[in-house]
């Protein structure tokens, strides 16, 4: 057992002594007497320190505790160099100075709390029990016991089997309740029917986590669904989190935990791997051992009865041992939770997914395997793009990307330089890069000159850099060194094909030093079999991924570049936004009422006129339309509008008007209007019934010169509303030129949606034609997406066509279908702007301000806000001096403005000039948390007017509505104004040290 001590007494060391017993089971404190676990905790604190910058403890807010209670690490800025002594029975006492690199403080997260997500007892248990343990060869229970006993786990291991006294030298107990010691984690391998009863015993024993290996739950049908519900209900009584059922188990190689029935133990490393397929787990494990790839966690998630993708992404996202997360997925489960967790983590750690079920047959197979819906594949693609997750298509790509991410950083740009000793492989790699949206870099003139000095005259003199077949190891190494310095390069692919004079192993040895010095990521492709095997292994073992095929290697570069590019675009500041006004709110309430009335009337289709009223309420331009019940009404309307006009069928039952001749165009006289009215009425009577004809609508004939576009939406069972954009008109199903995105959209995501279609190029102007107003089209898409999020009764909506020309954007026709009464409507996958939290506040001086949630386009407001904050206010907010550049860095403000409203609410106050005058926010650490940290900052000129009190009162009300149970904050003692506000609202205050106070409110 190991111990530790700090060199000097003070707040940090006092905090550790105040933590209470190290075996406090209520909180699952990491045991500091176990060196790896303490080191892990210290690394978590270090990560917080890097985020917050460094200064002396008493000045920063670390105060009396880096650990305020056994499950919480307050990661304020703290001592940049913390000397720590580690004493271990394994080695002699040594001094180690831990250098916590400083970074600009993050205005978004001035206080970071690393809380126990409920999964710590599963991934880092202090003790494990196997229910169903046996020493029977080649059995699941036997393999599990062997893996636990031999895997290096340092805690107690218990066997539970009433029919045995001992298993593999471990005493066997008849039940989990009979175990004399505490049990953190149980692994269950018994028949499914008895597992709910076993779980009840675990609740009595105060077990905190479970891995259910057994199958026989929802994947087998109604009987299994009922059994699973019983299991979850029982586990919930004791707060037990469950991985599985129907899974292989999980490994944490960092602590030697192998709770699986796999044949081997994964190597420790930096990749977190999650799979819904046990077979995929064992395949990846076998491959990783061969390639010497290590894992921080290796999880078979099974049917996801409890612990789901979001839980694991959240956990691994905070895990200091995990640098990237790989996933094999068959069903996404809770899509909203997944996307929330993925977007939260994606900026910090790459997320890579391979998903089965692209075809209908595969989707059915996946559904029968997991008991969950697989979902539409193109919508899944759109969702991954929105969350910043990289999707790969094949197992080979997954392995190749994993190998590369484990050894190289993401490229900063798309430009690739290829070095090869053969022309053919270079051409293949060039094709693969271009086809996957990477670029072949143009070599700088200085690079060409340097290469000319040592390469033979016949070298290619361009990219790919063909060093010719007789290139020596020294030539390769020098070429890599020169190309690495090229300013036009963002990545390098080094290809070697075995020729008679080639030295694959020596070349690998010579290339490594140059590759390690490279400022850009380096990927190798040692092509061939046994002849190049040693060289490829040498590269892989020393940090340079070697992928057998050059086209695959180039595609991997393109993939990891696309991941970086996607993440950058994710937080690009948008321009178009919807101004929230009382008039807009009133119009939206009217739309909600209209849709509800239609749904209650037992019809599902809005008329064209009703559909246009809905669009108009959201600022989408529509052609003026007049409803006419009689032919005389139609003639009058045509006269008022001015000829030529269009006459269309008005029907509450017929969706596609053109199918019944219900659209008559370019009518230029009264007689033509009368004939059109009569023709439409007769057609409906002949093809449907006279009751299906409810008059016509008349609208002015628009100038049809331009492009016909489609803007639409539908509802996916898993992802909720989906926005569609593309080429419109009557041939929309034939052209198939559409793209998908999840709402709500910003101007940035709207532009990205348009760029994925072929029609976008034409909209920018081709062959002498003027471009349309792209910025206005972005606004229409943003408004349309807001509409489908705000109005959950909308099941389908089509604007077809949306006429787009240089002079106008106009919705000529629209169709809206609403949900029927009682119909279950899937929730939106990305929470929309919470309009319900927009309010007006009158201050003490009678000034009226708008208090509203922040939105993605508010970054300019925040920058201006920070120009008018005093040093006193900043120190009270951040506990130290923070420069303007640090506070207004785009990487920080963009994350604040793109707040996930399911994880926290950021309120800002704006005055009548539109300036931001106040900021107040709370934030949860994960979706399941009911505790949140809050913070506030008021512009100096707005202080003393009651704004802080009003904003905190509003925030507390919102927190209650959102299900928050506890609000906490750490505040400077000299911030008496803020303390007065919180006391008035019922907060309890607890001194932390002589400079800090903890505020807590139970809601």
PDB file of N, CA, C and O in Angstrom, residues 827-891:
ATOM      1  N   UNK A 827     -39.191  13.383 -29.002  1.00  0.00           N
ATOM      2  CA  UNK A 827     -38.679  14.695 -28.634  1.00  0.00           C
ATOM      3  C   UNK A 827     -37.525  15.086 -29.549  1.00  0.00           C
ATOM      4  O   UNK A 827     -36.846  14.230 -30.134  1.00  0.00           O
ATOM      5  N   UNK A 828     -37.301  16.378 -29.653  1.00  0.00           N
ATOM      6  CA  UNK A 828     -36.219  16.898 -30.483  1.00  0.00           C
ATOM      7  C   UNK A 828     -34.887  16.426 -29.907  1.00  0.00           C
ATOM      8  O   UNK A 828     -34.704  16.366 -28.691  1.00  0.00           O
ATOM      9  N   UNK A 829     -33.951  16.072 -30.794  1.00  0.00           N
ATOM     10  CA  UNK A 829     -32.674  15.509 -30.339  1.00  0.00           C
ATOM     11  C   UNK A 829     -31.752  16.571 -29.755  1.00  0.00           C
ATOM     12  O   UNK A 829     -30.921  16.258 -28.901  1.00  0.00           O
ATOM     13  N   UNK A 830     -31.856  17.798 -30.218  1.00  0.00           N
ATOM     14  CA  UNK A 830     -31.057  18.901 -29.691  1.00  0.00           C
ATOM     15  C   UNK A 830     -32.035  19.949 -29.176  1.00  0.00           C
ATOM     16  O   UNK A 830     -32.837  20.486 -29.935  1.00  0.00           O
ATOM     17  N   UNK A 831     -31.953  20.217 -27.906  1.00  0.00           N
ATOM     18  CA  UNK A 831     -32.930  21.126 -27.302  1.00  0.00           C
ATOM     19  C   UNK A 831     -32.849  22.505 -27.932  1.00  0.00           C
ATOM     20  O   UNK A 831     -31.764  23.061 -28.128  1.00  0.00           O
ATOM     21  N   UNK A 832     -34.012  23.038 -28.245  1.00  0.00           N
ATOM     22  CA  UNK A 832     -34.076  24.350 -28.864  1.00  0.00           C
ATOM     23  C   UNK A 832     -33.984  25.479 -27.858  1.00  0.00           C
ATOM     24  O   UNK A 832     -33.895  25.267 -26.637  1.00  0.00           O
ATOM     25  N   UNK A 833     -34.014  26.676 -28.368  1.00  0.00           N
ATOM     26  CA  UNK A 833     -33.907  27.864 -27.524  1.00  0.00           C
ATOM     27  C   UNK A 833     -35.095  27.937 -26.577  1.00  0.00           C
ATOM     28  O   UNK A 833     -36.250  27.886 -27.014  1.00  0.00           O
ATOM     29  N   UNK A 834     -34.854  28.036 -25.254  1.00  0.00           N
ATOM     30  CA  UNK A 834     -35.974  28.031 -24.292  1.00  0.00           C
ATOM     31  C   UNK A 834     -36.666  29.385 -24.216  1.00  0.00           C
ATOM     32  O   UNK A 834     -36.407  30.206 -23.320  1.00  0.00           O
ATOM     33  N   UNK A 835     -37.572  29.613 -25.151  1.00  0.00           N
ATOM     34  CA  UNK A 835     -38.289  30.887 -25.210  1.00  0.00           C
ATOM     35  C   UNK A 835     -39.051  31.178 -23.922  1.00  0.00           C
ATOM     36  O   UNK A 835     -39.275  32.341 -23.575  1.00  0.00           O
ATOM     37  N   UNK A 836     -39.440  30.131 -23.218  1.00  0.00           N
ATOM     38  CA  UNK A 836     -40.247  30.318 -22.013  1.00  0.00           C
ATOM     39  C   UNK A 836     -39.478  31.032 -20.907  1.00  0.00           C
ATOM     40  O   UNK A 836     -40.083  31.516 -19.931  1.00  0.00           O
ATOM     41  N   UNK A 837     -38.161  31.117 -21.037  1.00  0.00           N
ATOM     42  CA  UNK A 837     -37.356  31.766 -20.010  1.00  0.00           C
ATOM     43  C   UNK A 837     -36.972  33.196 -20.378  1.00  0.00           C
ATOM     44  O   UNK A 837     -36.128  33.806 -19.721  1.00  0.00           O
ATOM     45  N   UNK A 838     -37.576  33.742 -21.421  1.00  0.00           N
ATOM     46  CA  UNK A 838     -37.357  35.138 -21.798  1.00  0.00           C
ATOM     47  C   UNK A 838     -38.325  36.010 -21.006  1.00  0.00           C
ATOM     48  O   UNK A 838     -39.524  35.727 -20.942  1.00  0.00           O
ATOM     49  N   UNK A 839     -37.809  37.061 -20.359  1.00  0.00           N
ATOM     50  CA  UNK A 839     -38.688  37.911 -19.546  1.00  0.00           C
ATOM     51  C   UNK A 839     -38.163  39.345 -19.518  1.00  0.00           C
ATOM     52  O   UNK A 839     -37.008  39.616 -19.863  1.00  0.00           O
ATOM     53  N   UNK A 840     -39.014  40.252 -19.097  1.00  0.00           N
ATOM     54  CA  UNK A 840     -38.648  41.648 -18.896  1.00  0.00           C
ATOM     55  C   UNK A 840     -38.551  41.910 -17.397  1.00  0.00           C
ATOM     56  O   UNK A 840     -39.373  41.425 -16.613  1.00  0.00           O
ATOM     57  N   UNK A 841     -37.547  42.684 -16.993  1.00  0.00           N
ATOM     58  CA  UNK A 841     -37.334  43.005 -15.585  1.00  0.00           C
ATOM     59  C   UNK A 841     -37.211  44.518 -15.438  1.00  0.00           C
ATOM     60  O   UNK A 841     -36.456  45.163 -16.179  1.00  0.00           O
ATOM     61  N   UNK A 842     -37.958  45.080 -14.484  1.00  0.00           N
ATOM     62  CA  UNK A 842     -37.870  46.512 -14.191  1.00  0.00           C
ATOM     63  C   UNK A 842     -36.966  46.701 -12.985  1.00  0.00           C
ATOM     64  O   UNK A 842     -37.210  46.145 -11.905  1.00  0.00           O
ATOM     65  N   UNK A 843     -35.899  47.492 -13.154  1.00  0.00           N
ATOM     66  CA  UNK A 843     -34.931  47.714 -12.092  1.00  0.00           C
ATOM     67  C   UNK A 843     -35.393  48.838 -11.158  1.00  0.00           C
ATOM     68  O   UNK A 843     -36.419  49.481 -11.390  1.00  0.00           O
ATOM     69  N   UNK A 844     -34.620  49.079 -10.108  1.00  0.00           N
ATOM     70  CA  UNK A 844     -34.999  50.076  -9.100  1.00  0.00           C
ATOM     71  C   UNK A 844     -35.114  51.481  -9.678  1.00  0.00           C
ATOM     72  O   UNK A 844     -35.880  52.308  -9.196  1.00  0.00           O
ATOM     73  N   UNK A 845     -34.330  51.754 -10.729  1.00  0.00           N
ATOM     74  CA  UNK A 845     -34.381  53.078 -11.360  1.00  0.00           C
ATOM     75  C   UNK A 845     -35.396  53.135 -12.498  1.00  0.00           C
ATOM     76  O   UNK A 845     -35.347  54.026 -13.331  1.00  0.00           O
ATOM     77  N   UNK A 846     -36.297  52.121 -12.533  1.00  0.00           N
ATOM     78  CA  UNK A 846     -37.352  52.006 -13.550  1.00  0.00           C
ATOM     79  C   UNK A 846     -36.831  51.666 -14.944  1.00  0.00           C
ATOM     80  O   UNK A 846     -37.585  51.695 -15.919  1.00  0.00           O
ATOM     81  N   UNK A 847     -35.544  51.345 -15.037  1.00  0.00           N
ATOM     82  CA  UNK A 847     -34.999  50.880 -16.310  1.00  0.00           C
ATOM     83  C   UNK A 847     -35.482  49.452 -16.566  1.00  0.00           C
ATOM     84  O   UNK A 847     -35.514  48.620 -15.642  1.00  0.00           O
ATOM     85  N   UNK A 848     -35.866  49.158 -17.804  1.00  0.00           N
ATOM     86  CA  UNK A 848     -36.363  47.830 -18.164  1.00  0.00           C
ATOM     87  C   UNK A 848     -35.289  47.088 -18.951  1.00  0.00           C
ATOM     88  O   UNK A 848     -34.761  47.624 -19.934  1.00  0.00           O
ATOM     89  N   UNK A 849     -34.957  45.909 -18.498  1.00  0.00           N
ATOM     90  CA  UNK A 849     -33.978  45.081 -19.200  1.00  0.00           C
ATOM     91  C   UNK A 849     -34.640  43.764 -19.589  1.00  0.00           C
ATOM     92  O   UNK A 849     -35.627  43.338 -18.984  1.00  0.00           O
ATOM     93  N   UNK A 850     -34.078  43.148 -20.612  1.00  0.00           N
ATOM     94  CA  UNK A 850     -34.528  41.822 -21.043  1.00  0.00           C
ATOM     95  C   UNK A 850     -33.586  40.777 -20.471  1.00  0.00           C
ATOM     96  O   UNK A 850     -32.373  40.862 -20.655  1.00  0.00           O
ATOM     97  N   UNK A 851     -34.149  39.819 -19.767  1.00  0.00           N
ATOM     98  CA  UNK A 851     -33.368  38.697 -19.243  1.00  0.00           C
ATOM     99  C   UNK A 851     -33.745  37.472 -20.064  1.00  0.00           C
ATOM    100  O   UNK A 851     -34.919  37.112 -20.155  1.00  0.00           O
ATOM    101  N   UNK A 852     -32.743  36.864 -20.667  1.00  0.00           N
ATOM    102  CA  UNK A 852     -33.022  35.747 -21.567  1.00  0.00           C
ATOM    103  C   UNK A 852     -31.857  34.761 -21.576  1.00  0.00           C
ATOM    104  O   UNK A 852     -30.720  35.114 -21.227  1.00  0.00           O
ATOM    105  N   UNK A 853     -32.118  33.520 -22.002  1.00  0.00           N
ATOM    106  CA  UNK A 853     -31.014  32.564 -22.164  1.00  0.00           C
ATOM    107  C   UNK A 853     -30.069  33.015 -23.280  1.00  0.00           C
ATOM    108  O   UNK A 853     -30.478  33.646 -24.251  1.00  0.00           O
ATOM    109  N   UNK A 854     -28.805  32.672 -23.117  1.00  0.00           N
ATOM    110  CA  UNK A 854     -27.806  33.011 -24.121  1.00  0.00           C
ATOM    111  C   UNK A 854     -28.021  32.184 -25.374  1.00  0.00           C
ATOM    112  O   UNK A 854     -28.665  31.129 -25.324  1.00  0.00           O
ATOM    113  N   UNK A 855     -27.506  32.641 -26.511  1.00  0.00           N
ATOM    114  CA  UNK A 855     -27.612  31.897 -27.760  1.00  0.00           C
ATOM    115  C   UNK A 855     -26.293  31.976 -28.510  1.00  0.00           C
ATOM    116  O   UNK A 855     -25.400  32.769 -28.176  1.00  0.00           O
ATOM    117  N   UNK A 856     -26.182  31.159 -29.531  1.00  0.00           N
ATOM    118  CA  UNK A 856     -24.894  30.982 -30.215  1.00  0.00           C
ATOM    119  C   UNK A 856     -24.345  32.267 -30.812  1.00  0.00           C
ATOM    120  O   UNK A 856     -23.136  32.439 -30.929  1.00  0.00           O
ATOM    121  N   UNK A 857     -25.212  33.180 -31.191  1.00  0.00           N
ATOM    122  CA  UNK A 857     -24.761  34.402 -31.870  1.00  0.00           C
ATOM    123  C   UNK A 857     -24.420  35.540 -30.916  1.00  0.00           C
ATOM    124  O   UNK A 857     -24.154  36.652 -31.355  1.00  0.00           O
ATOM    125  N   UNK A 858     -24.389  35.272 -29.610  1.00  0.00           N
ATOM    126  CA  UNK A 858     -24.189  36.340 -28.627  1.00  0.00           C
ATOM    127  C   UNK A 858     -22.729  36.644 -28.318  1.00  0.00           C
ATOM    128  O   UNK A 858     -22.447  37.489 -27.460  1.00  0.00           O
ATOM    129  N   UNK A 859     -21.792  36.007 -28.987  1.00  0.00           N
ATOM    130  CA  UNK A 859     -20.385  36.224 -28.654  1.00  0.00           C
ATOM    131  C   UNK A 859     -19.975  37.701 -28.756  1.00  0.00           C
ATOM    132  O   UNK A 859     -19.268  38.198 -27.864  1.00  0.00           O
ATOM    133  N   UNK A 860     -20.394  38.461 -29.767  1.00  0.00           N
ATOM    134  CA  UNK A 860     -20.030  39.889 -29.799  1.00  0.00           C
ATOM    135  C   UNK A 860     -20.533  40.654 -28.572  1.00  0.00           C
ATOM    136  O   UNK A 860     -19.850  41.563 -28.081  1.00  0.00           O
ATOM    137  N   UNK A 861     -21.713  40.291 -28.068  1.00  0.00           N
ATOM    138  CA  UNK A 861     -22.233  40.946 -26.870  1.00  0.00           C
ATOM    139  C   UNK A 861     -21.324  40.682 -25.668  1.00  0.00           C
ATOM    140  O   UNK A 861     -21.067  41.573 -24.861  1.00  0.00           O
ATOM    141  N   UNK A 862     -20.858  39.449 -25.553  1.00  0.00           N
ATOM    142  CA  UNK A 862     -19.988  39.093 -24.443  1.00  0.00           C
ATOM    143  C   UNK A 862     -18.658  39.840 -24.510  1.00  0.00           C
ATOM    144  O   UNK A 862     -18.127  40.287 -23.483  1.00  0.00           O
ATOM    145  N   UNK A 863     -18.111  39.969 -25.701  1.00  0.00           N
ATOM    146  CA  UNK A 863     -16.840  40.683 -25.855  1.00  0.00           C
ATOM    147  C   UNK A 863     -16.995  42.132 -25.414  1.00  0.00           C
ATOM    148  O   UNK A 863     -16.177  42.669 -24.645  1.00  0.00           O
ATOM    149  N   UNK A 864     -18.058  42.781 -25.869  1.00  0.00           N
ATOM    150  CA  UNK A 864     -18.296  44.179 -25.479  1.00  0.00           C
ATOM    151  C   UNK A 864     -18.546  44.274 -23.972  1.00  0.00           C
ATOM    152  O   UNK A 864     -18.076  45.218 -23.303  1.00  0.00           O
ATOM    153  N   UNK A 865     -19.253  43.319 -23.408  1.00  0.00           N
ATOM    154  CA  UNK A 865     -19.553  43.276 -21.976  1.00  0.00           C
ATOM    155  C   UNK A 865     -18.260  43.294 -21.161  1.00  0.00           C
ATOM    156  O   UNK A 865     -18.137  43.997 -20.155  1.00  0.00           O
ATOM    157  N   UNK A 866     -17.264  42.527 -21.606  1.00  0.00           N
ATOM    158  CA  UNK A 866     -16.022  42.418 -20.847  1.00  0.00           C
ATOM    159  C   UNK A 866     -15.128  43.659 -20.974  1.00  0.00           C
ATOM    160  O   UNK A 866     -14.107  43.747 -20.290  1.00  0.00           O
ATOM    161  N   UNK A 867     -15.502  44.613 -21.823  1.00  0.00           N
ATOM    162  CA  UNK A 867     -14.733  45.858 -21.887  1.00  0.00           C
ATOM    163  C   UNK A 867     -15.062  46.780 -20.719  1.00  0.00           C
ATOM    164  O   UNK A 867     -14.360  47.770 -20.500  1.00  0.00           O
ATOM    165  N   UNK A 868     -16.113  46.469 -19.988  1.00  0.00           N
ATOM    166  CA  UNK A 868     -16.619  47.391 -18.965  1.00  0.00           C
ATOM    167  C   UNK A 868     -16.767  46.690 -17.611  1.00  0.00           C
ATOM    168  O   UNK A 868     -17.752  46.889 -16.917  1.00  0.00           O
ATOM    169  N   UNK A 869     -15.804  45.834 -17.278  1.00  0.00           N
ATOM    170  CA  UNK A 869     -15.822  45.134 -15.995  1.00  0.00           C
ATOM    171  C   UNK A 869     -14.588  45.565 -15.207  1.00  0.00           C
ATOM    172  O   UNK A 869     -13.463  45.489 -15.705  1.00  0.00           O
ATOM    173  N   UNK A 870     -14.789  46.010 -13.973  1.00  0.00           N
ATOM    174  CA  UNK A 870     -13.677  46.506 -13.161  1.00  0.00           C
ATOM    175  C   UNK A 870     -12.822  45.362 -12.637  1.00  0.00           C
ATOM    176  O   UNK A 870     -13.246  44.202 -12.608  1.00  0.00           O
ATOM    177  N   UNK A 871     -11.609  45.695 -12.216  1.00  0.00           N
ATOM    178  CA  UNK A 871     -10.719  44.686 -11.651  1.00  0.00           C
ATOM    179  C   UNK A 871     -11.325  44.071 -10.395  1.00  0.00           C
ATOM    180  O   UNK A 871     -11.169  42.876 -10.137  1.00  0.00           O
ATOM    181  N   UNK A 872     -12.014  44.878  -9.589  1.00  0.00           N
ATOM    182  CA  UNK A 872     -12.649  44.362  -8.373  1.00  0.00           C
ATOM    183  C   UNK A 872     -13.693  43.306  -8.715  1.00  0.00           C
ATOM    184  O   UNK A 872     -13.725  42.215  -8.120  1.00  0.00           O
ATOM    185  N   UNK A 873     -14.528  43.582  -9.708  1.00  0.00           N
ATOM    186  CA  UNK A 873     -15.561  42.619 -10.109  1.00  0.00           C
ATOM    187  C   UNK A 873     -14.941  41.344 -10.670  1.00  0.00           C
ATOM    188  O   UNK A 873     -15.421  40.241 -10.422  1.00  0.00           O
ATOM    189  N   UNK A 874     -13.859  41.511 -11.431  1.00  0.00           N
ATOM    190  CA  UNK A 874     -13.201  40.342 -12.013  1.00  0.00           C
ATOM    191  C   UNK A 874     -12.594  39.454 -10.947  1.00  0.00           C
ATOM    192  O   UNK A 874     -12.696  38.222 -11.007  1.00  0.00           O
ATOM    193  N   UNK A 875     -11.954  40.078  -9.934  1.00  0.00           N
ATOM    194  CA  UNK A 875     -11.347  39.267  -8.878  1.00  0.00           C
ATOM    195  C   UNK A 875     -12.412  38.527  -8.077  1.00  0.00           C
ATOM    196  O   UNK A 875     -12.222  37.393  -7.663  1.00  0.00           O
ATOM    197  N   UNK A 876     -13.544  39.180  -7.862  1.00  0.00           N
ATOM    198  CA  UNK A 876     -14.627  38.511  -7.141  1.00  0.00           C
ATOM    199  C   UNK A 876     -15.227  37.378  -7.957  1.00  0.00           C
ATOM    200  O   UNK A 876     -15.685  36.383  -7.407  1.00  0.00           O
ATOM    201  N   UNK A 877     -15.208  37.500  -9.271  1.00  0.00           N
ATOM    202  CA  UNK A 877     -15.768  36.478 -10.149  1.00  0.00           C
ATOM    203  C   UNK A 877     -14.781  35.337 -10.397  1.00  0.00           C
ATOM    204  O   UNK A 877     -15.138  34.166 -10.334  1.00  0.00           O
ATOM    205  N   UNK A 878     -13.511  35.692 -10.693  1.00  0.00           N
ATOM    206  CA  UNK A 878     -12.532  34.681 -11.101  1.00  0.00           C
ATOM    207  C   UNK A 878     -11.493  34.379 -10.030  1.00  0.00           C
ATOM    208  O   UNK A 878     -10.635  33.529 -10.232  1.00  0.00           O
ATOM    209  N   UNK A 879     -11.529  35.103  -8.894  1.00  0.00           N
ATOM    210  CA  UNK A 879     -10.587  34.908  -7.788  1.00  0.00           C
ATOM    211  C   UNK A 879      -9.163  35.319  -8.148  1.00  0.00           C
ATOM    212  O   UNK A 879      -8.233  34.984  -7.423  1.00  0.00           O
ATOM    213  N   UNK A 880      -8.961  35.994  -9.249  1.00  0.00           N
ATOM    214  CA  UNK A 880      -7.621  36.432  -9.639  1.00  0.00           C
ATOM    215  C   UNK A 880      -7.764  37.423 -10.789  1.00  0.00           C
ATOM    216  O   UNK A 880      -8.850  37.600 -11.350  1.00  0.00           O
ATOM    217  N   UNK A 881      -6.666  38.056 -11.152  1.00  0.00           N
ATOM    218  CA  UNK A 881      -6.673  38.950 -12.310  1.00  0.00           C
ATOM    219  C   UNK A 881      -6.691  38.109 -13.588  1.00  0.00           C
ATOM    220  O   UNK A 881      -5.885  37.198 -13.758  1.00  0.00           O
ATOM    221  N   UNK A 882      -7.612  38.439 -14.483  1.00  0.00           N
ATOM    222  CA  UNK A 882      -7.746  37.721 -15.744  1.00  0.00           C
ATOM    223  C   UNK A 882      -7.734  38.747 -16.866  1.00  0.00           C
ATOM    224  O   UNK A 882      -8.514  39.703 -16.851  1.00  0.00           O
ATOM    225  N   UNK A 883      -6.864  38.562 -17.834  1.00  0.00           N
ATOM    226  CA  UNK A 883      -6.732  39.550 -18.909  1.00  0.00           C
ATOM    227  C   UNK A 883      -7.954  39.531 -19.814  1.00  0.00           C
ATOM    228  O   UNK A 883      -8.698  38.547 -19.891  1.00  0.00           O
ATOM    229  N   UNK A 884      -8.126  40.637 -20.522  1.00  0.00           N
ATOM    230  CA  UNK A 884      -9.236  40.758 -21.469  1.00  0.00           C
ATOM    231  C   UNK A 884      -9.137  39.693 -22.556  1.00  0.00           C
ATOM    232  O   UNK A 884     -10.132  39.083 -22.952  1.00  0.00           O
ATOM    233  N   UNK A 885      -7.915  39.466 -23.053  1.00  0.00           N
ATOM    234  CA  UNK A 885      -7.724  38.462 -24.111  1.00  0.00           C
ATOM    235  C   UNK A 885      -8.123  37.075 -23.636  1.00  0.00           C
ATOM    236  O   UNK A 885      -8.723  36.297 -24.386  1.00  0.00           O
ATOM    237  N   UNK A 886      -7.784  36.761 -22.391  1.00  0.00           N
ATOM    238  CA  UNK A 886      -8.135  35.453 -21.859  1.00  0.00           C
ATOM    239  C   UNK A 886      -9.644  35.310 -21.704  1.00  0.00           C
ATOM    240  O   UNK A 886     -10.222  34.278 -22.024  1.00  0.00           O
ATOM    241  N   UNK A 887     -10.283  36.372 -21.236  1.00  0.00           N
ATOM    242  CA  UNK A 887     -11.732  36.302 -20.992  1.00  0.00           C
ATOM    243  C   UNK A 887     -12.534  36.249 -22.281  1.00  0.00           C
ATOM    244  O   UNK A 887     -13.643  35.720 -22.301  1.00  0.00           O
ATOM    245  N   UNK A 888     -11.994  36.817 -23.353  1.00  0.00           N
ATOM    246  CA  UNK A 888     -12.778  36.928 -24.588  1.00  0.00           C
ATOM    247  C   UNK A 888     -12.254  36.031 -25.700  1.00  0.00           C
ATOM    248  O   UNK A 888     -12.617  36.220 -26.863  1.00  0.00           O
ATOM    249  N   UNK A 889     -11.427  35.051 -25.361  1.00  0.00           N
ATOM    250  CA  UNK A 889     -10.940  34.110 -26.376  1.00  0.00           C
ATOM    251  C   UNK A 889     -12.128  33.383 -27.006  1.00  0.00           C
ATOM    252  O   UNK A 889     -13.037  32.926 -26.315  1.00  0.00           O
ATOM    253  N   UNK A 890     -12.108  33.275 -28.319  1.00  0.00           N
ATOM    254  CA  UNK A 890     -13.224  32.629 -29.033  1.00  0.00           C
ATOM    255  C   UNK A 890     -13.451  31.201 -28.555  1.00  0.00           C
ATOM    256  O   UNK A 890     -14.596  30.759 -28.420  1.00  0.00           O
ATOM    257  N   UNK A 891     -12.372  30.481 -28.296  1.00  0.00           N
ATOM    258  CA  UNK A 891     -12.511  29.086 -27.876  1.00  0.00           C
ATOM    259  C   UNK A 891     -13.301  28.963 -26.586  1.00  0.00           C
ATOM    260  O   UNK A 891     -13.938  27.928 -26.342  1.00  0.00           O
TER     261      UNK A 891
END
